[in-house]
PDB file of C-alpha atoms in Angstrom:
ATOM      1  CA  MET A   7       9.675   7.304  42.574  1.00  0.00           C
ATOM      2  CA  LYS A   8       8.224   3.818  43.164  1.00  0.00           C
ATOM      3  CA  ILE A   9       5.180   5.393  44.817  1.00  0.00           C
ATOM      4  CA  ILE A  10       4.555   7.637  41.796  1.00  0.00           C
ATOM      5  CA  ILE A  11       4.877   4.727  39.340  1.00  0.00           C
ATOM      6  CA  THR A  12       2.594   2.543  41.484  1.00  0.00           C
ATOM      7  CA  SER A  13       0.057   5.385  41.712  1.00  0.00           C
ATOM      8  CA  ILE A  14       0.108   5.837  37.927  1.00  0.00           C
ATOM      9  CA  SER A  15      -0.378   2.071  37.420  1.00  0.00           C
ATOM     10  CA  ILE A  16      -3.347   2.074  39.811  1.00  0.00           C
ATOM     11  CA  LEU A  17      -4.847   5.091  38.033  1.00  0.00           C
ATOM     12  CA  ILE A  18      -4.523   3.416  34.605  1.00  0.00           C
ATOM     13  CA  SER A  19      -6.083   0.216  35.990  1.00  0.00           C
ATOM     14  CA  THR A  20      -8.974   2.221  37.458  1.00  0.00           C
ATOM     15  CA  ILE A  21      -9.534   4.010  34.145  1.00  0.00           C
ATOM     16  CA  MET A  22      -9.501   0.706  32.260  1.00  0.00           C
ATOM     17  CA  ILE A  23     -12.059  -0.888  34.597  1.00  0.00           C
ATOM     18  CA  SER A  24     -14.440   2.063  34.288  1.00  0.00           C
ATOM     19  CA  GLN A  25     -14.356   2.033  30.467  1.00  0.00           C
ATOM     20  CA  ASN A  26     -16.802  -0.343  28.786  1.00  0.00           C
ATOM     21  CA  THR A  27     -16.366   0.583  25.143  1.00  0.00           C
ATOM     22  CA  VAL A  28     -13.991   2.585  23.001  1.00  0.00           C
ATOM     23  CA  HIS A  29     -16.721   5.263  22.945  1.00  0.00           C
ATOM     24  CA  ASP A  30     -15.764   6.099  26.551  1.00  0.00           C
ATOM     25  CA  PHE A  31     -12.367   7.419  25.391  1.00  0.00           C
ATOM     26  CA  SER A  32     -11.180  10.563  23.651  1.00  0.00           C
ATOM     27  CA  PHE A  33      -7.964  11.567  21.921  1.00  0.00           C
ATOM     28  CA  THR A  34      -6.204  14.574  20.456  1.00  0.00           C
ATOM     29  CA  THR A  35      -5.682  14.700  16.702  1.00  0.00           C
ATOM     30  CA  ILE A  36      -2.268  15.362  15.209  1.00  0.00           C
ATOM     31  CA  GLU A  37      -3.481  18.932  14.548  1.00  0.00           C
ATOM     32  CA  GLY A  38      -4.265  19.400  18.261  1.00  0.00           C
ATOM     33  CA  ASN A  39      -8.071  19.017  18.202  1.00  0.00           C
ATOM     34  CA  LYS A  40      -9.903  16.996  20.882  1.00  0.00           C
ATOM     35  CA  LYS A  41     -12.091  14.149  19.570  1.00  0.00           C
ATOM     36  CA  SER A  42     -14.343  11.761  21.427  1.00  0.00           C
ATOM     37  CA  PHE A  43     -14.741   8.235  20.114  1.00  0.00           C
ATOM     38  CA  SER A  44     -18.465   8.646  20.867  1.00  0.00           C
ATOM     39  CA  GLU A  45     -18.575  10.762  17.672  1.00  0.00           C
ATOM     40  CA  PHE A  46     -18.112   7.495  15.767  1.00  0.00           C
ATOM     41  CA  LYS A  47     -20.996   5.517  17.296  1.00  0.00           C
ATOM     42  CA  GLY A  48     -22.684   3.489  14.568  1.00  0.00           C
ATOM     43  CA  LYS A  49     -19.474   3.072  12.547  1.00  0.00           C
ATOM     44  CA  LYS A  50     -16.729   0.497  12.693  1.00  0.00           C
ATOM     45  CA  LEU A  51     -13.256   1.718  13.646  1.00  0.00           C
ATOM     46  CA  LEU A  52      -9.821   0.544  12.592  1.00  0.00           C
ATOM     47  CA  ILE A  53      -7.281   1.744  15.173  1.00  0.00           C
ATOM     48  CA  VAL A  54      -3.602   1.302  14.265  1.00  0.00           C
ATOM     49  CA  ASN A  55      -0.358   2.212  16.013  1.00  0.00           C
ATOM     50  CA  THR A  56       1.898   3.649  13.322  1.00  0.00           C
ATOM     51  CA  ALA A  57       5.507   4.708  12.714  1.00  0.00           C
ATOM     52  CA  SER A  58       7.092   6.436   9.734  1.00  0.00           C
ATOM     53  CA  GLN A  59      10.481   4.705   9.782  1.00  0.00           C
ATOM     54  CA  CYS A  60       9.318   1.098  10.083  1.00  0.00           C
ATOM     55  CA  GLY A  61       9.445  -1.802   7.653  1.00  0.00           C
ATOM     56  CA  TYR A  62       5.625  -1.723   7.762  1.00  0.00           C
ATOM     57  CA  THR A  63       5.358   2.004   6.979  1.00  0.00           C
ATOM     58  CA  TYR A  64       4.109   1.111   3.471  1.00  0.00           C
ATOM     59  CA  GLN A  65       0.863   0.101   5.220  1.00  0.00           C
ATOM     60  CA  TYR A  66      -0.054   3.791   5.355  1.00  0.00           C
ATOM     61  CA  GLN A  67      -0.957   3.336   1.668  1.00  0.00           C
ATOM     62  CA  ASN A  68      -3.136   0.308   2.505  1.00  0.00           C
ATOM     63  CA  LEU A  69      -4.808   2.231   5.335  1.00  0.00           C
ATOM     64  CA  GLN A  70      -5.532   5.110   2.952  1.00  0.00           C
ATOM     65  CA  SER A  71      -7.088   2.660   0.451  1.00  0.00           C
ATOM     66  CA  VAL A  72      -9.303   1.181   3.182  1.00  0.00           C
ATOM     67  CA  HIS A  73     -10.302   4.701   4.241  1.00  0.00           C
ATOM     68  CA  GLU A  74     -11.231   5.642   0.663  1.00  0.00           C
ATOM     69  CA  LYS A  75     -13.123   2.413  -0.007  1.00  0.00           C
ATOM     70  CA  TYR A  76     -15.045   2.036   3.275  1.00  0.00           C
ATOM     71  CA  GLY A  77     -14.951   5.554   4.750  1.00  0.00           C
ATOM     72  CA  LYS A  78     -18.736   5.910   5.024  1.00  0.00           C
ATOM     73  CA  ASN A  79     -18.954   2.926   7.380  1.00  0.00           C
ATOM     74  CA  LEU A  80     -15.421   2.592   8.758  1.00  0.00           C
ATOM     75  CA  VAL A  81     -13.250   5.222  10.436  1.00  0.00           C
ATOM     76  CA  VAL A  82      -9.481   4.666  10.196  1.00  0.00           C
ATOM     77  CA  ILE A  83      -7.406   6.277  12.956  1.00  0.00           C
ATOM     78  CA  GLY A  84      -3.610   6.094  13.089  1.00  0.00           C
ATOM     79  CA  PHE A  85      -1.815   6.568  16.406  1.00  0.00           C
ATOM     80  CA  PRO A  86       1.870   7.398  15.806  1.00  0.00           C
ATOM     81  CA  ALA A  87       4.087   5.895  18.510  1.00  0.00           C
ATOM     82  CA  ASN A  88       7.839   5.800  19.089  1.00  0.00           C
ATOM     83  CA  ASN A  89       7.847   2.677  21.282  1.00  0.00           C
ATOM     84  CA  PHE A  90       9.624   0.279  18.922  1.00  0.00           C
ATOM     85  CA  GLY A  91      13.189   0.904  17.825  1.00  0.00           C
ATOM     86  CA  GLY A  92      12.800   4.696  17.789  1.00  0.00           C
ATOM     87  CA  GLN A  93      10.943   4.390  14.470  1.00  0.00           C
ATOM     88  CA  GLU A  94       8.703   7.430  15.032  1.00  0.00           C
ATOM     89  CA  PRO A  95      11.120  10.137  16.210  1.00  0.00           C
ATOM     90  CA  GLY A  96       9.343  13.070  14.529  1.00  0.00           C
ATOM     91  CA  THR A  97       7.180  15.791  15.987  1.00  0.00           C
ATOM     92  CA  ASN A  98       3.447  15.853  15.289  1.00  0.00           C
ATOM     93  CA  PRO A  99       3.836  18.375  12.418  1.00  0.00           C
ATOM     94  CA  GLU A 100       6.699  16.327  10.912  1.00  0.00           C
ATOM     95  CA  ILE A 101       4.683  13.095  11.110  1.00  0.00           C
ATOM     96  CA  ASN A 102       1.601  14.744   9.606  1.00  0.00           C
ATOM     97  CA  ASN A 103       3.640  16.219   6.748  1.00  0.00           C
ATOM     98  CA  PHE A 104       5.381  12.879   6.074  1.00  0.00           C
ATOM     99  CA  CYS A 105       2.078  10.972   5.928  1.00  0.00           C
ATOM    100  CA  LYS A 106       0.362  13.470   3.622  1.00  0.00           C
ATOM    101  CA  LYS A 107       3.367  13.962   1.323  1.00  0.00           C
ATOM    102  CA  ASN A 108       4.395  10.307   0.959  1.00  0.00           C
ATOM    103  CA  TYR A 109       1.085   8.443   1.263  1.00  0.00           C
ATOM    104  CA  GLY A 110      -1.651  11.027   0.689  1.00  0.00           C
ATOM    105  CA  VAL A 111      -3.069  10.255   4.129  1.00  0.00           C
ATOM    106  CA  SER A 112      -6.462  11.857   4.671  1.00  0.00           C
ATOM    107  CA  PHE A 113      -7.711   9.537   7.421  1.00  0.00           C
ATOM    108  CA  ILE A 114      -7.505  10.722  11.035  1.00  0.00           C
ATOM    109  CA  LEU A 115      -4.140  10.755  12.768  1.00  0.00           C
ATOM    110  CA  SER A 116      -3.799  11.182  16.505  1.00  0.00           C
ATOM    111  CA  GLU A 117      -1.026  13.091  18.184  1.00  0.00           C
ATOM    112  CA  LYS A 118       1.972  10.913  18.997  1.00  0.00           C
ATOM    113  CA  VAL A 119       1.219   8.590  21.938  1.00  0.00           C
ATOM    114  CA  SER A 120       2.823   5.760  23.870  1.00  0.00           C
ATOM    115  CA  VAL A 121       1.315   2.320  23.208  1.00  0.00           C
ATOM    116  CA  LYS A 122       3.245   0.350  25.826  1.00  0.00           C
ATOM    117  CA  GLY A 123       5.178   0.779  29.026  1.00  0.00           C
ATOM    118  CA  LYS A 124       4.693   2.933  32.099  1.00  0.00           C
ATOM    119  CA  ASP A 125       3.363   5.861  30.060  1.00  0.00           C
ATOM    120  CA  ILE A 126       0.932   3.807  27.926  1.00  0.00           C
ATOM    121  CA  ASN A 127      -2.014   5.758  26.588  1.00  0.00           C
ATOM    122  CA  PRO A 128      -5.163   4.619  28.488  1.00  0.00           C
ATOM    123  CA  LEU A 129      -6.914   3.721  25.203  1.00  0.00           C
ATOM    124  CA  PHE A 130      -4.188   1.206  24.343  1.00  0.00           C
ATOM    125  CA  ALA A 131      -4.096  -0.163  27.890  1.00  0.00           C
ATOM    126  CA  TRP A 132      -7.833  -0.828  27.525  1.00  0.00           C
ATOM    127  CA  LEU A 133      -7.569  -2.237  23.974  1.00  0.00           C
ATOM    128  CA  ASN A 134      -4.753  -4.594  25.004  1.00  0.00           C
ATOM    129  CA  SER A 135      -6.847  -5.949  27.882  1.00  0.00           C
ATOM    130  CA  GLN A 136      -9.887  -6.810  25.743  1.00  0.00           C
ATOM    131  CA  GLU A 137     -10.825 -10.419  25.009  1.00  0.00           C
ATOM    132  CA  ASN A 138     -11.163 -11.327  21.343  1.00  0.00           C
ATOM    133  CA  GLN A 139     -10.829 -14.373  19.154  1.00  0.00           C
ATOM    134  CA  SER A 140      -7.185 -13.729  18.285  1.00  0.00           C
ATOM    135  CA  PHE A 141      -5.081 -12.698  21.306  1.00  0.00           C
ATOM    136  CA  LYS A 142      -4.678 -10.084  24.014  1.00  0.00           C
ATOM    137  CA  GLY A 143      -1.752  -8.464  25.746  1.00  0.00           C
ATOM    138  CA  ASN A 144       0.915  -5.962  24.845  1.00  0.00           C
ATOM    139  CA  ILE A 145       1.507  -4.658  21.357  1.00  0.00           C
ATOM    140  CA  MET A 146       4.501  -6.435  19.840  1.00  0.00           C
ATOM    141  CA  TRP A 147       5.434  -3.930  17.078  1.00  0.00           C
ATOM    142  CA  ASN A 148       4.287  -1.011  14.930  1.00  0.00           C
ATOM    143  CA  PHE A 149       1.141  -1.293  12.784  1.00  0.00           C
ATOM    144  CA  GLU A 150      -0.897  -3.596  15.019  1.00  0.00           C
ATOM    145  CA  LYS A 151      -4.580  -3.184  14.237  1.00  0.00           C
ATOM    146  CA  TYR A 152      -7.769  -3.196  16.301  1.00  0.00           C
ATOM    147  CA  LEU A 153     -11.122  -3.576  14.544  1.00  0.00           C
ATOM    148  CA  ILE A 154     -13.945  -2.120  16.639  1.00  0.00           C
ATOM    149  CA  ASP A 155     -17.673  -2.681  15.998  1.00  0.00           C
ATOM    150  CA  GLU A 156     -20.387  -0.027  15.751  1.00  0.00           C
ATOM    151  CA  SER A 157     -21.139  -0.271  19.476  1.00  0.00           C
ATOM    152  CA  GLY A 158     -17.494   0.308  20.482  1.00  0.00           C
ATOM    153  CA  LYS A 159     -16.464  -3.277  21.283  1.00  0.00           C
ATOM    154  CA  LEU A 160     -13.331  -4.978  19.958  1.00  0.00           C
ATOM    155  CA  ILE A 161     -14.136  -7.418  17.143  1.00  0.00           C
ATOM    156  CA  LYS A 162     -10.638  -8.608  16.323  1.00  0.00           C
ATOM    157  CA  ARG A 163      -7.014  -7.659  16.665  1.00  0.00           C
ATOM    158  CA  PHE A 164      -4.338  -8.167  14.023  1.00  0.00           C
ATOM    159  CA  ARG A 165      -0.560  -8.237  14.274  1.00  0.00           C
ATOM    160  CA  SER A 166       1.681  -6.036  12.127  1.00  0.00           C
ATOM    161  CA  SER A 167       2.126  -8.500   9.264  1.00  0.00           C
ATOM    162  CA  THR A 168      -1.610  -8.473   8.456  1.00  0.00           C
ATOM    163  CA  LYS A 169      -2.137  -5.782   5.825  1.00  0.00           C
ATOM    164  CA  PRO A 170      -5.044  -3.405   6.512  1.00  0.00           C
ATOM    165  CA  ASP A 171      -6.747  -4.335   3.227  1.00  0.00           C
ATOM    166  CA  SER A 172      -6.365  -8.123   3.563  1.00  0.00           C
ATOM    167  CA  ASP A 173      -9.393 -10.404   3.814  1.00  0.00           C
TER     168      ASP A 173
END
């Protein structure tokens, strides 16, 4: 078992080293469609790990407002994750329904992923390793935010308490 875990860690490290920008990654939407971040070249991105049973879940409304206000130049993408307190236990269809019904979410949602631990999604392993003017390292809770520039580089990272529509 240790060999498998070590092999997975080496593979994730290799993937992270070979990726230079977020545009080198792809993801699967909550509806099951493959998307490449290269589709968003020339636009800023706001990437957020989300959960529907969290004290910060109200931020879905703020994310939707940002999407509506800046959607021509900024792409908002939520990544549901169940890594913190079991606060995203639902299936992809349940999460999608919850977000649309309760917050009118029309921005992109990814399928449920892991944002920390041995099974961390490679995108989040890469994002967490990037230098920026705020901090780097593991995600501490749901609704952490990564602002990416038009060329796919991390501009700034924000902890959960920073609302998506704050200055």
